[in-house]
Amino acid sequence: MSELPWIDIASYVASSLVFVAFFMKAILPLRLMAIASNVAFIVYALGAGLVPILVLHLCLLPLNAWRILQHMAVVRRVRDAATGAPDIRKILPLMQMQTYGAGDVIFRKGDPGRSLRYLAEGRVRFDEVGVEIGEGTVFGEIALFLDTQSRTATATCLTDCTVYRLSKEKVIELTVLDPGFGLFLTRMVAERLQQNVEATRSA
């Protein structure tokens, strides 16, 4: 029995790797399997002289590698945010910056609450409860967990403010991407609730 040509072996390996990739549920293993299949197809295309397949996988290889680097960078930022004391500043690069002038309303009571905010600069007052917050404070996150998903108070800027916004869609995306963000968010909400309880007791 003659030995199977190495070109045929490469084609079977490449096809098998593509098949296995369809069973991957997590992003990183899927991309790694895709890279392995790209390499196998490149070897096969070189040996068989199949230029279209060669060009295709020469393009897909760096694309998959780039996506892995993007994924790992985001995961590192999120996992850093999930360790130690909750610190929203660690994910500011993932948030949208907004600026407001003194007297501007960030949101009103009853408005849809589809984002959490971080006050980087300035002071904000919640009119209905008479509470003021300063820079370094997270607010508006509780509405994400309410059935009505509506704001419970009106947030008015007492001074010029710089606010960072993270949409609910981005929250869900980051949570799906890495459970570490879910841990970060849970700890952040728990800390906020604890602060509210302590404020109520001291009032």
mmCIF file with all atom_site columns, N, CA and C in Angstrom, residues 78-105:
data_model
loop_
_atom_site.group_PDB
_atom_site.id
_atom_site.type_symbol
_atom_site.label_atom_id
_atom_site.label_alt_id
_atom_site.label_comp_id
_atom_site.label_asym_id
_atom_site.label_entity_id
_atom_site.label_seq_id
_atom_site.pdbx_PDB_ins_code
_atom_site.Cartn_x
_atom_site.Cartn_y
_atom_site.Cartn_z
_atom_site.occupancy
_atom_site.B_iso_or_equiv
_atom_site.pdbx_formal_charge
_atom_site.auth_seq_id
_atom_site.auth_comp_id
_atom_site.auth_asym_id
_atom_site.auth_atom_id
_atom_site.pdbx_PDB_model_num
ATOM 1  N N  . VAL A 1 78  ? -10.560 43.989 31.490 1.00 0.00 ? 78  VAL A N  1
ATOM 2  C CA . VAL A 1 78  ? -11.726 43.637 32.290 1.00 0.00 ? 78  VAL A CA 1
ATOM 3  C C  . VAL A 1 78  ? -11.324 42.850 33.528 1.00 0.00 ? 78  VAL A C  1
ATOM 4  N N  . ARG A 1 79  ? -10.400 41.901 33.399 1.00 0.00 ? 79  ARG A N  1
ATOM 5  C CA . ARG A 1 79  ? -9.965  41.120 34.554 1.00 0.00 ? 79  ARG A CA 1
ATOM 6  C C  . ARG A 1 79  ? -9.210  41.981 35.555 1.00 0.00 ? 79  ARG A C  1
ATOM 7  N N  . ASP A 1 80  ? -8.463  42.966 35.071 1.00 0.00 ? 80  ASP A N  1
ATOM 8  C CA . ASP A 1 80  ? -7.825  43.912 35.986 1.00 0.00 ? 80  ASP A CA 1
ATOM 9  C C  . ASP A 1 80  ? -8.874  44.663 36.788 1.00 0.00 ? 80  ASP A C  1
ATOM 10 N N  . ALA A 1 81  ? -9.971  45.012 36.097 1.00 0.00 ? 81  ALA A N  1
ATOM 11 C CA . ALA A 1 81  ? -11.040 45.742 36.761 1.00 0.00 ? 81  ALA A CA 1
ATOM 12 C C  . ALA A 1 81  ? -11.758 44.886 37.794 1.00 0.00 ? 81  ALA A C  1
ATOM 13 N N  . ALA A 1 82  ? -11.709 43.565 37.628 1.00 0.00 ? 82  ALA A N  1
ATOM 14 C CA . ALA A 1 82  ? -12.425 42.665 38.529 1.00 0.00 ? 82  ALA A CA 1
ATOM 15 C C  . ALA A 1 82  ? -11.613 42.301 39.759 1.00 0.00 ? 82  ALA A C  1
ATOM 16 N N  . THR A 1 83  ? -10.354 42.721 39.841 1.00 0.00 ? 83  THR A N  1
ATOM 17 C CA . THR A 1 83  ? -9.503  42.403 40.975 1.00 0.00 ? 83  THR A CA 1
ATOM 18 C C  . THR A 1 83  ? -9.360  43.617 41.874 1.00 0.00 ? 83  THR A C  1
ATOM 19 N N  . GLY A 1 84  ? -9.173  43.358 43.157 1.00 0.00 ? 84  GLY A N  1
ATOM 20 C CA . GLY A 1 84  ? -9.018  44.452 44.101 1.00 0.00 ? 84  GLY A CA 1
ATOM 21 C C  . GLY A 1 84  ? -10.327 45.200 44.292 1.00 0.00 ? 84  GLY A C  1
ATOM 22 N N  . ALA A 1 85  ? -10.233 46.419 44.779 1.00 0.00 ? 85  ALA A N  1
ATOM 23 C CA . ALA A 1 85  ? -11.426 47.235 44.996 1.00 0.00 ? 85  ALA A CA 1
ATOM 24 C C  . ALA A 1 85  ? -12.004 47.658 43.647 1.00 0.00 ? 85  ALA A C  1
ATOM 25 N N  . PRO A 1 86  ? -13.346 47.627 43.518 1.00 0.00 ? 86  PRO A N  1
ATOM 26 C CA . PRO A 1 86  ? -13.954 48.034 42.247 1.00 0.00 ? 86  PRO A CA 1
ATOM 27 C C  . PRO A 1 86  ? -13.509 49.442 41.857 1.00 0.00 ? 86  PRO A C  1
ATOM 28 N N  . ASP A 1 87  ? -13.020 49.590 40.653 1.00 0.00 ? 87  ASP A N  1
ATOM 29 C CA . ASP A 1 87  ? -12.517 50.877 40.175 1.00 0.00 ? 87  ASP A CA 1
ATOM 30 C C  . ASP A 1 87  ? -12.933 51.044 38.727 1.00 0.00 ? 87  ASP A C  1
ATOM 31 N N  . ILE A 1 88  ? -13.961 51.858 38.508 1.00 0.00 ? 88  ILE A N  1
ATOM 32 C CA . ILE A 1 88  ? -14.515 52.041 37.167 1.00 0.00 ? 88  ILE A CA 1
ATOM 33 C C  . ILE A 1 88  ? -13.506 52.682 36.228 1.00 0.00 ? 88  ILE A C  1
ATOM 34 N N  . ARG A 1 89  ? -12.510 53.383 36.792 1.00 0.00 ? 89  ARG A N  1
ATOM 35 C CA . ARG A 1 89  ? -11.535 54.059 35.948 1.00 0.00 ? 89  ARG A CA 1
ATOM 36 C C  . ARG A 1 89  ? -10.747 53.086 35.081 1.00 0.00 ? 89  ARG A C  1
ATOM 37 N N  . LYS A 1 90  ? -10.684 51.820 35.495 1.00 0.00 ? 90  LYS A N  1
ATOM 38 C CA . LYS A 1 90  ? -9.924  50.831 34.735 1.00 0.00 ? 90  LYS A CA 1
ATOM 39 C C  . LYS A 1 90  ? -10.573 50.498 33.399 1.00 0.00 ? 90  LYS A C  1
ATOM 40 N N  . ILE A 1 91  ? -11.867 50.809 33.249 1.00 0.00 ? 91  ILE A N  1
ATOM 41 C CA . ILE A 1 91  ? -12.527 50.511 31.974 1.00 0.00 ? 91  ILE A CA 1
ATOM 42 C C  . ILE A 1 91  ? -12.964 51.789 31.258 1.00 0.00 ? 91  ILE A C  1
ATOM 43 N N  . LEU A 1 92  ? -12.415 52.933 31.648 1.00 0.00 ? 92  LEU A N  1
ATOM 44 C CA . LEU A 1 92  ? -12.757 54.180 30.959 1.00 0.00 ? 92  LEU A CA 1
ATOM 45 C C  . LEU A 1 92  ? -12.475 54.120 29.456 1.00 0.00 ? 92  LEU A C  1
ATOM 46 N N  . PRO A 1 93  ? -11.392 53.426 29.006 1.00 0.00 ? 93  PRO A N  1
ATOM 47 C CA . PRO A 1 93  ? -11.170 53.359 27.558 1.00 0.00 ? 93  PRO A CA 1
ATOM 48 C C  . PRO A 1 93  ? -12.312 52.690 26.799 1.00 0.00 ? 93  PRO A C  1
ATOM 49 N N  . LEU A 1 94  ? -13.157 51.941 27.504 1.00 0.00 ? 94  LEU A N  1
ATOM 50 C CA . LEU A 1 94  ? -14.275 51.257 26.859 1.00 0.00 ? 94  LEU A CA 1
ATOM 51 C C  . LEU A 1 94  ? -15.554 52.091 26.909 1.00 0.00 ? 94  LEU A C  1
ATOM 52 N N  . MET A 1 95  ? -15.489 53.279 27.528 1.00 0.00 ? 95  MET A N  1
ATOM 53 C CA . MET A 1 95  ? -16.677 54.095 27.742 1.00 0.00 ? 95  MET A CA 1
ATOM 54 C C  . MET A 1 95  ? -16.669 55.333 26.851 1.00 0.00 ? 95  MET A C  1
ATOM 55 N N  . GLN A 1 96  ? -17.832 55.948 26.736 1.00 0.00 ? 96  GLN A N  1
ATOM 56 C CA . GLN A 1 96  ? -18.010 57.152 25.914 1.00 0.00 ? 96  GLN A CA 1
ATOM 57 C C  . GLN A 1 96  ? -17.979 58.384 26.814 1.00 0.00 ? 96  GLN A C  1
ATOM 58 N N  . MET A 1 97  ? -17.108 59.341 26.506 1.00 0.00 ? 97  MET A N  1
ATOM 59 C CA . MET A 1 97  ? -17.005 60.556 27.311 1.00 0.00 ? 97  MET A CA 1
ATOM 60 C C  . MET A 1 97  ? -18.036 61.584 26.865 1.00 0.00 ? 97  MET A C  1
ATOM 61 N N  . GLN A 1 98  ? -18.675 62.244 27.851 1.00 0.00 ? 98  GLN A N  1
ATOM 62 C CA . GLN A 1 98  ? -19.644 63.290 27.577 1.00 0.00 ? 98  GLN A CA 1
ATOM 63 C C  . GLN A 1 98  ? -19.347 64.483 28.486 1.00 0.00 ? 98  GLN A C  1
ATOM 64 N N  . THR A 1 99  ? -19.592 65.687 28.006 1.00 0.00 ? 99  THR A N  1
ATOM 65 C CA . THR A 1 99  ? -19.384 66.884 28.813 1.00 0.00 ? 99  THR A CA 1
ATOM 66 C C  . THR A 1 99  ? -20.704 67.630 28.970 1.00 0.00 ? 99  THR A C  1
ATOM 67 N N  . TYR A 1 100 ? -20.900 68.227 30.167 1.00 0.00 ? 100 TYR A N  1
ATOM 68 C CA . TYR A 1 100 ? -22.112 68.974 30.472 1.00 0.00 ? 100 TYR A CA 1
ATOM 69 C C  . TYR A 1 100 ? -21.726 70.292 31.132 1.00 0.00 ? 100 TYR A C  1
ATOM 70 N N  . GLY A 1 101 ? -22.568 71.290 30.947 1.00 0.00 ? 101 GLY A N  1
ATOM 71 C CA . GLY A 1 101 ? -22.367 72.563 31.615 1.00 0.00 ? 101 GLY A CA 1
ATOM 72 C C  . GLY A 1 101 ? -23.161 72.634 32.907 1.00 0.00 ? 101 GLY A C  1
ATOM 73 N N  . ALA A 1 102 ? -22.821 73.592 33.755 1.00 0.00 ? 102 ALA A N  1
ATOM 74 C CA . ALA A 1 102 ? -23.567 73.777 35.005 1.00 0.00 ? 102 ALA A CA 1
ATOM 75 C C  . ALA A 1 102 ? -25.043 74.027 34.684 1.00 0.00 ? 102 ALA A C  1
ATOM 76 N N  . GLY A 1 103 ? -25.923 73.306 35.375 1.00 0.00 ? 103 GLY A N  1
ATOM 77 C CA . GLY A 1 103 ? -27.360 73.422 35.149 1.00 0.00 ? 103 GLY A CA 1
ATOM 78 C C  . GLY A 1 103 ? -27.926 72.425 34.160 1.00 0.00 ? 103 GLY A C  1
ATOM 79 N N  . ASP A 1 104 ? -27.066 71.759 33.410 1.00 0.00 ? 104 ASP A N  1
ATOM 80 C CA . ASP A 1 104 ? -27.544 70.743 32.466 1.00 0.00 ? 104 ASP A CA 1
ATOM 81 C C  . ASP A 1 104 ? -28.099 69.534 33.210 1.00 0.00 ? 104 ASP A C  1
ATOM 82 N N  . VAL A 1 105 ? -29.107 68.922 32.618 1.00 0.00 ? 105 VAL A N  1
ATOM 83 C CA . VAL A 1 105 ? -29.698 67.700 33.182 1.00 0.00 ? 105 VAL A CA 1
ATOM 84 C C  . VAL A 1 105 ? -29.137 66.498 32.437 1.00 0.00 ? 105 VAL A C  1
#
